[in-house]
Coordinates of C-alpha atoms in Angstrom, one line a residue:
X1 CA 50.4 150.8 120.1
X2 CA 52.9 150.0 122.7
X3 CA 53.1 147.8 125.8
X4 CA 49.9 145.6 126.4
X5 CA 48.5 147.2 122.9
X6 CA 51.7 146.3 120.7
X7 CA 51.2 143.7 118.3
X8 CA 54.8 142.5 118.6
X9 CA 55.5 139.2 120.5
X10 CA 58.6 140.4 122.1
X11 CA 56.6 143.8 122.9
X12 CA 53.8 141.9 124.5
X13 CA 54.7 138.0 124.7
X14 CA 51.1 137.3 126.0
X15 CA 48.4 139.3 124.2
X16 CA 50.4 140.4 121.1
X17 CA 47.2 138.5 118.9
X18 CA 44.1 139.7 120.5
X19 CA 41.2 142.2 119.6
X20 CA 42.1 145.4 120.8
X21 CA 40.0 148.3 121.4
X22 CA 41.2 151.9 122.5
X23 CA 39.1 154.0 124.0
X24 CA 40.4 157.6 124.0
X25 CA 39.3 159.5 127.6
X26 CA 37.3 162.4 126.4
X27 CA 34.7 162.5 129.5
X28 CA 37.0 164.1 132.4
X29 CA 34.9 162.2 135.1
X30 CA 36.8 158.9 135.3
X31 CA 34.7 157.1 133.2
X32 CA 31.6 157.6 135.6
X33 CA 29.4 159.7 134.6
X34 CA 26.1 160.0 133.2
X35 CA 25.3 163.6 132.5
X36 CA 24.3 165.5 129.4
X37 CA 24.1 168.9 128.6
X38 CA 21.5 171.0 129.2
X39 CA 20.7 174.2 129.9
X40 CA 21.6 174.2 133.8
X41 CA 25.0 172.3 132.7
X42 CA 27.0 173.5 129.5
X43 CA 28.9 170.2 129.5
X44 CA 28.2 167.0 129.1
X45 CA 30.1 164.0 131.4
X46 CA 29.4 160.8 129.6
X47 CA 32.5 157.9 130.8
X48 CA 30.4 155.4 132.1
X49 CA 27.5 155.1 129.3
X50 CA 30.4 155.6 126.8
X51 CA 31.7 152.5 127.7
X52 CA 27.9 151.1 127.8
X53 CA 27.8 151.8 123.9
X54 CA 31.0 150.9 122.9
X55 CA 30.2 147.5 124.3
X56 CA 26.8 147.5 122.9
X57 CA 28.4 148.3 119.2
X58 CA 31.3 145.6 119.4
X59 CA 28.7 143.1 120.5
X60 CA 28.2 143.1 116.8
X61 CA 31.6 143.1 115.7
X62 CA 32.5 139.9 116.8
X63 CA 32.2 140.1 120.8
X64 CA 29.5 138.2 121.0
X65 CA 32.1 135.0 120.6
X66 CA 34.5 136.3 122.6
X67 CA 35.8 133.8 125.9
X68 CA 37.4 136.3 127.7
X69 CA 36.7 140.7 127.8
X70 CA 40.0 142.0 129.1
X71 CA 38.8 145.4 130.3
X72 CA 42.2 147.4 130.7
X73 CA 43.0 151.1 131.8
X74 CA 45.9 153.3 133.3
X75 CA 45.3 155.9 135.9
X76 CA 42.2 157.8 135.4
X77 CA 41.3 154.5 133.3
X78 CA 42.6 152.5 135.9
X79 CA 40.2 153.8 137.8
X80 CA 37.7 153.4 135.6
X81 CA 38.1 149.7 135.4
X82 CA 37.4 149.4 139.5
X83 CA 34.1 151.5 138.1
X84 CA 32.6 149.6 135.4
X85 CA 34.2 146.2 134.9
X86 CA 31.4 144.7 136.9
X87 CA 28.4 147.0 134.7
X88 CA 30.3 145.6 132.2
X89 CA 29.6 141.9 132.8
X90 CA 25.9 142.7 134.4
X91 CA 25.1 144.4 130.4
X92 CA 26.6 141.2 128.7
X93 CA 24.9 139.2 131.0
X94 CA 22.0 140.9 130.2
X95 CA 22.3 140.7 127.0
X96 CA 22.2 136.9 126.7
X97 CA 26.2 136.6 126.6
X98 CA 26.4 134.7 129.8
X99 CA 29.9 133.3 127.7
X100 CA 32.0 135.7 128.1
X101 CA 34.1 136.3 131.4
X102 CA 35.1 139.6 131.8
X103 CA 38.5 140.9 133.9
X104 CA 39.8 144.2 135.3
X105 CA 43.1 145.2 134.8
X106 CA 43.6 149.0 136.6
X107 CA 47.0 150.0 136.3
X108 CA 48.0 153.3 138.2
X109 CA 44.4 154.1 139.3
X110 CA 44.4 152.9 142.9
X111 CA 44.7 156.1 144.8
X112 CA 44.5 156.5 148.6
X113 CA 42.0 158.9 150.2
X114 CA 45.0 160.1 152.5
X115 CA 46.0 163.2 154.4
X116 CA 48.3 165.1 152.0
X117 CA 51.6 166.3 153.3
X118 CA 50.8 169.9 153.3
X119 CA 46.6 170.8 153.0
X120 CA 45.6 173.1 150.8
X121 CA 42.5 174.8 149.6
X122 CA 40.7 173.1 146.8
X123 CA 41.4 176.2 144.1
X124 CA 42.2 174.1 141.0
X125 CA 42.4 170.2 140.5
X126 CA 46.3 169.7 141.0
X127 CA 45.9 171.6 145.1
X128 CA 42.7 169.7 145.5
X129 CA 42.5 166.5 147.8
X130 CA 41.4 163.4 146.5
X131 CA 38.5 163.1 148.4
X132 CA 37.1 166.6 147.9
X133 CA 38.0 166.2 144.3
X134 CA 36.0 163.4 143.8
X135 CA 32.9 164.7 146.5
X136 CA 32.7 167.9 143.8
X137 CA 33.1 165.7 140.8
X138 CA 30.6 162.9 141.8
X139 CA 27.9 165.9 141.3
X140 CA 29.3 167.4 138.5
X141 CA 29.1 164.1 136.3
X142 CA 26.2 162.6 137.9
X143 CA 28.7 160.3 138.6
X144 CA 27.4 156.5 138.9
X145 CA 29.5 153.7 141.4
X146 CA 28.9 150.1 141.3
X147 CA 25.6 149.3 143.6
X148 CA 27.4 146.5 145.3
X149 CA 30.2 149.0 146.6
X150 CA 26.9 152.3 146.9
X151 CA 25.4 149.9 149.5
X152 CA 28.6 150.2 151.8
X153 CA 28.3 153.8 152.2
X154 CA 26.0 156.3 153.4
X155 CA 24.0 158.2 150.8
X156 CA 26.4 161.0 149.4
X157 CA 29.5 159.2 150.8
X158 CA 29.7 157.4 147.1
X159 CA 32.9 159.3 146.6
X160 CA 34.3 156.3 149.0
X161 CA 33.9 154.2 146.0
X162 CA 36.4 155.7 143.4
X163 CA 39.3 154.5 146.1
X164 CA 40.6 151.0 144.8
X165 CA 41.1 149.8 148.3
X166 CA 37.0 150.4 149.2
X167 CA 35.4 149.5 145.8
X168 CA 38.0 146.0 145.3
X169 CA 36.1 143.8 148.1
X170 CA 32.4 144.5 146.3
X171 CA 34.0 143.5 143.3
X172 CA 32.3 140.2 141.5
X173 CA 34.6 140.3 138.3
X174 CA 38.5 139.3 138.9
X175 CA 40.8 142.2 138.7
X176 CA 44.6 142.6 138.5
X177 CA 45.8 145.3 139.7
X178 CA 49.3 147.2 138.7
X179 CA 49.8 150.0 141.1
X180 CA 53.6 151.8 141.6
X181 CA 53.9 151.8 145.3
X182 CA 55.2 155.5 145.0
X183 CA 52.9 157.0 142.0
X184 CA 54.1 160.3 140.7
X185 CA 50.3 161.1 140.6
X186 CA 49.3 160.5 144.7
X187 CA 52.3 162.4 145.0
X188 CA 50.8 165.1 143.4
X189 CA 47.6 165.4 144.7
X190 CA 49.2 164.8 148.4
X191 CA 51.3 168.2 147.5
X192 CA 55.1 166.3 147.7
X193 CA 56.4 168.1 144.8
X194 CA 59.9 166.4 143.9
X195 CA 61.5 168.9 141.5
X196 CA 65.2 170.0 141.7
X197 CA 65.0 170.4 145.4
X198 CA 66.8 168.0 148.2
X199 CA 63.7 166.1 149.4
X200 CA 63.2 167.9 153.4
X201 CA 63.2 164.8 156.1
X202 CA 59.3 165.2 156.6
X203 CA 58.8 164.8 152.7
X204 CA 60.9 161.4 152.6
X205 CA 59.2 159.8 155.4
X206 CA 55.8 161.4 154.4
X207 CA 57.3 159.3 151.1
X208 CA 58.2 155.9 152.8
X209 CA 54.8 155.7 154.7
X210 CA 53.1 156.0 151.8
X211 CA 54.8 152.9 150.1
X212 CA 53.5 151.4 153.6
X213 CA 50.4 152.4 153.4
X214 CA 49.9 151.3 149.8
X215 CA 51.3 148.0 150.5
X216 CA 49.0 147.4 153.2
X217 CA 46.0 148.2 151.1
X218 CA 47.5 145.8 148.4
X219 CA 47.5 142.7 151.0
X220 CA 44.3 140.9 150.3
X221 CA 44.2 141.8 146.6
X222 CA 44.9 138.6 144.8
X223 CA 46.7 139.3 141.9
X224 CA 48.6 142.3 141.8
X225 CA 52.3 144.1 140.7
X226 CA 53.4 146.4 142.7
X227 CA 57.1 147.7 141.9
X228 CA 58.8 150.0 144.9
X229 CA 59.5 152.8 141.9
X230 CA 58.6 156.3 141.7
X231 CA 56.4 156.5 138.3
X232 CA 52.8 156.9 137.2
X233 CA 51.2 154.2 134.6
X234 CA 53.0 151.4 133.2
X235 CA 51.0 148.6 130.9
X236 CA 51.3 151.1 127.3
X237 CA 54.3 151.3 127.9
X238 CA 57.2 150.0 125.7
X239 CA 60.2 148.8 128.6
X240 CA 56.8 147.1 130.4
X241 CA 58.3 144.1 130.4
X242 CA 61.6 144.9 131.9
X243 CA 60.1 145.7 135.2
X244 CA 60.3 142.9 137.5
X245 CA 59.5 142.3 141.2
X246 CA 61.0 139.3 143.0
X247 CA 62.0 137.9 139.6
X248 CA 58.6 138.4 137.7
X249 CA 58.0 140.2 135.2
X250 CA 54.2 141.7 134.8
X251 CA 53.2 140.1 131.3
X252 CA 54.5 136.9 133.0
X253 CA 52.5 138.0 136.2
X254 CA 49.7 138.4 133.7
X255 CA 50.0 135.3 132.1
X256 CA 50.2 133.2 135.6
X257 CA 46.8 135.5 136.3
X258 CA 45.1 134.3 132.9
X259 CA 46.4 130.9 133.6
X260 CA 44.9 130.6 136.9
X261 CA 41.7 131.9 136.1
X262 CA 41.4 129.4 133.2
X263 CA 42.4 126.6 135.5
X264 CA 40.1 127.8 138.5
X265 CA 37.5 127.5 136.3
X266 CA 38.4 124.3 134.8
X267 CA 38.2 122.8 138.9
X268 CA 38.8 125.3 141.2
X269 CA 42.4 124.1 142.1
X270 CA 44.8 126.3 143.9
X271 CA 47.1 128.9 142.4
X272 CA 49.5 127.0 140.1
X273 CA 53.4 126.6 141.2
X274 CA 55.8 128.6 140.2
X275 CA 53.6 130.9 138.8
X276 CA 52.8 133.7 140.9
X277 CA 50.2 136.8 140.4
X278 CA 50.6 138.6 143.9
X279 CA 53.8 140.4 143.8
X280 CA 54.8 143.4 145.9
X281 CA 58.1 145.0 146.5
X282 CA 58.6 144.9 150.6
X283 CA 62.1 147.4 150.0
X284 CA 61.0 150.5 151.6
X285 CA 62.3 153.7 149.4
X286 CA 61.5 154.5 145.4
X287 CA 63.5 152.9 143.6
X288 CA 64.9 150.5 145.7
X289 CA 64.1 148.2 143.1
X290 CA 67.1 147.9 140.6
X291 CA 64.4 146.9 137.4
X292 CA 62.7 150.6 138.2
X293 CA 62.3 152.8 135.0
X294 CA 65.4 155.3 134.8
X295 CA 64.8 158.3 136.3
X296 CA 65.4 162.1 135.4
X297 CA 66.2 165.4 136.7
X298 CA 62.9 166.8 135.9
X299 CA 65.2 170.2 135.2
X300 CA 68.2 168.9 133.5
X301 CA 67.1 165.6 132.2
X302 CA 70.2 164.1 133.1
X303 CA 69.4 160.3 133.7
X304 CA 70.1 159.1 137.6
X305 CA 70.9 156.3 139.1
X306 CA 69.4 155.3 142.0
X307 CA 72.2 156.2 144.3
X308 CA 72.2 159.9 142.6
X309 CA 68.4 160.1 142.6
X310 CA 68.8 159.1 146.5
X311 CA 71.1 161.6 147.5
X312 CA 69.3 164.2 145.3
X313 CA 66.4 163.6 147.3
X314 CA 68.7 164.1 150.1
X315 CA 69.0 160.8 151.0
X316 CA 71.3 160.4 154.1
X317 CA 73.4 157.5 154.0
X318 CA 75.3 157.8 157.2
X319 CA 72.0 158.2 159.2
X320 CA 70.5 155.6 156.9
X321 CA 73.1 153.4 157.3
X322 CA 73.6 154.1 161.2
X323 CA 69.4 153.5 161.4
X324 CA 69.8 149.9 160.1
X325 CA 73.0 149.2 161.7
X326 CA 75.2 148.8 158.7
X327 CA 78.1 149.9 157.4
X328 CA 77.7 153.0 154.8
X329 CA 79.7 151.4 152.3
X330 CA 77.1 148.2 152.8
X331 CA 74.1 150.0 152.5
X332 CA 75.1 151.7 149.7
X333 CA 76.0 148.5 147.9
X334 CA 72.7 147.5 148.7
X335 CA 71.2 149.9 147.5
X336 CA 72.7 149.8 143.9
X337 CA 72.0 145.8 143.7
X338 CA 68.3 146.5 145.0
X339 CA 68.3 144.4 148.0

């Protein structure tokens, strides 16, 4: 594979040598649910007891004397992760392989129950709201949450705990999470639609506020990577490690993450120097990061840069520029340096 599953060093400096196991997403209910078919239901939603046997068969595959169960997923997986990396421990535990610790890492899957920029009816899944999506999906898959986070909420408000920002403080197991402070995805769902158009002033700041609100939500997570880039899922990727924020790449954030749990459980020191695992992008627009994946006209496929994806988005310089009390030419040589 590619990214965090290559076996390449250069590909993936920190985990190039370890057991992998892919698990293709077949089930549709992010990894939740626990239905089979039947009569009543011609379908059968199955994520979260999919991962209960998969576990159950690698137990005998060499598992069993593991140190460390890396659970790992992007978007919809990403999610997933948040759902079931504590089950996951609580079945080894139960098992008798009190051994083995098991992590989270949810990349792209920590979506924001917000208002969308323009509401509309919930006719298919792509005008659908996140929260009604989930309210009609829960009962669709049977789908299970953690009881830690199921305890937080009202009966029938368990939709609450498929947002990473709700379920992350129940959490037992430690979890990194990799989240794009402007994911293509939220984007989606909140119906901001950037294709070929100038971007209309509401849509931009309907943009910037939700890099604030995403950052906000990302505050008390310890380790996290959050690039100021407009993109959806990151970790398969092959350019993964080229992605940096404030100087750190995210297999080195990784590796600082795996180091500090290794240490903390050695004696329960402090985060080690120099080596840091919570990393967020405080520039306020996509892209303003210069490491952010190339963008392209989603019409043309002309590559941009991020002064041309600006203004295609009809970024205003002058008011921009006029806004923070700099000189145009300033800003945009800002802009183009990432600062």
């Amino acid at each position: 594979g590619t990214g965090i599953l290559s076996s390449q060093p250069e590909e993936n400096p920190h985990w190039w040598n370890a057991n992998m196991v892919f698990i293709p997403y077949c089930s549709s209910d992010v990894w939740s649910g626990a239905s089979s078919k039947s009569e009543k239901n011609e379908y059968a939603f199955m994520g979260a007891l999919i991962i209960q046997e998969v576990i159950k068969e690698l137990v005998g595959k060499g598992l069993s004397t593991a140190k460390v169960l890396l659970l790992a997923g992007s978007s919809a997986g990403g999610t997933g992760v948040l759902l079931n990396v504590d089950r996951v421990a609580e079945q080894l535990e139960e098992m008798g392989y009190q051994g083995i610790q098991v992590r989270g890492l949810a990349d792209s899957g920590w979506f924001l129950d917000n208002k969308q920029y323009r509401r509309t009816d919930c006719i298919d899944t792509i005008t659908c709201a996140p929260t009604e999506a989930i309210r009609r999906g829960i009962r669709y898959w049977n789908g299970i949450v953690p009881e830690r986070c199921k305890l937080q909420f009202k009966e029938g408000e368990e939709w609450n705990c498929f947002f990473g920002y709700k379920i992350y403080p129940t959490l037992r197991c430690p979890v990194f999470v990799v989240q794009w402070l402007f994911d293509e995805a939220q984007l989606t769902v909140d119906n901001v639609h950037l294709t070929g158009q100038p971007v209309q002033e509401g849509q931009w700041l309907y943009i910037q506020n939700l890099g604030r609100e995403l950052r906000n939500t990302l505050k008390d997570v310890t380790a996290s990577f959050a690039p100021a880039c407009l993109s959806h899922e990151i970790i398969t990727r092959n350019h993964w490690t080229d992605i940096q924020v404030k100087g750190t790449s995210l297999p080195r954030a990784l590796h600082c993450w795996d180091r500090s749990l290794h240490e903390s459980n050695k004696n329960g020191k402090a985060p080690l120097k120099g080596c840091p695992i919570h990393l967020i992008d405080s520039c306020p627009w996509p892209h303003c990061n210069p490491s952010c994946p190339t963008i392209r006209d989603q019409f043309t496929g002309q590559e941009m840069n991020v002064i041309q994806f600006l203004m295609h988005m009809g970024f205003d310089v002058q008011k921009m520029a006029q806004q923070q009390g700099l000189e145009p030419s300033k800003l945009l040589g800002m802009l183009s340096s990432g600062n």
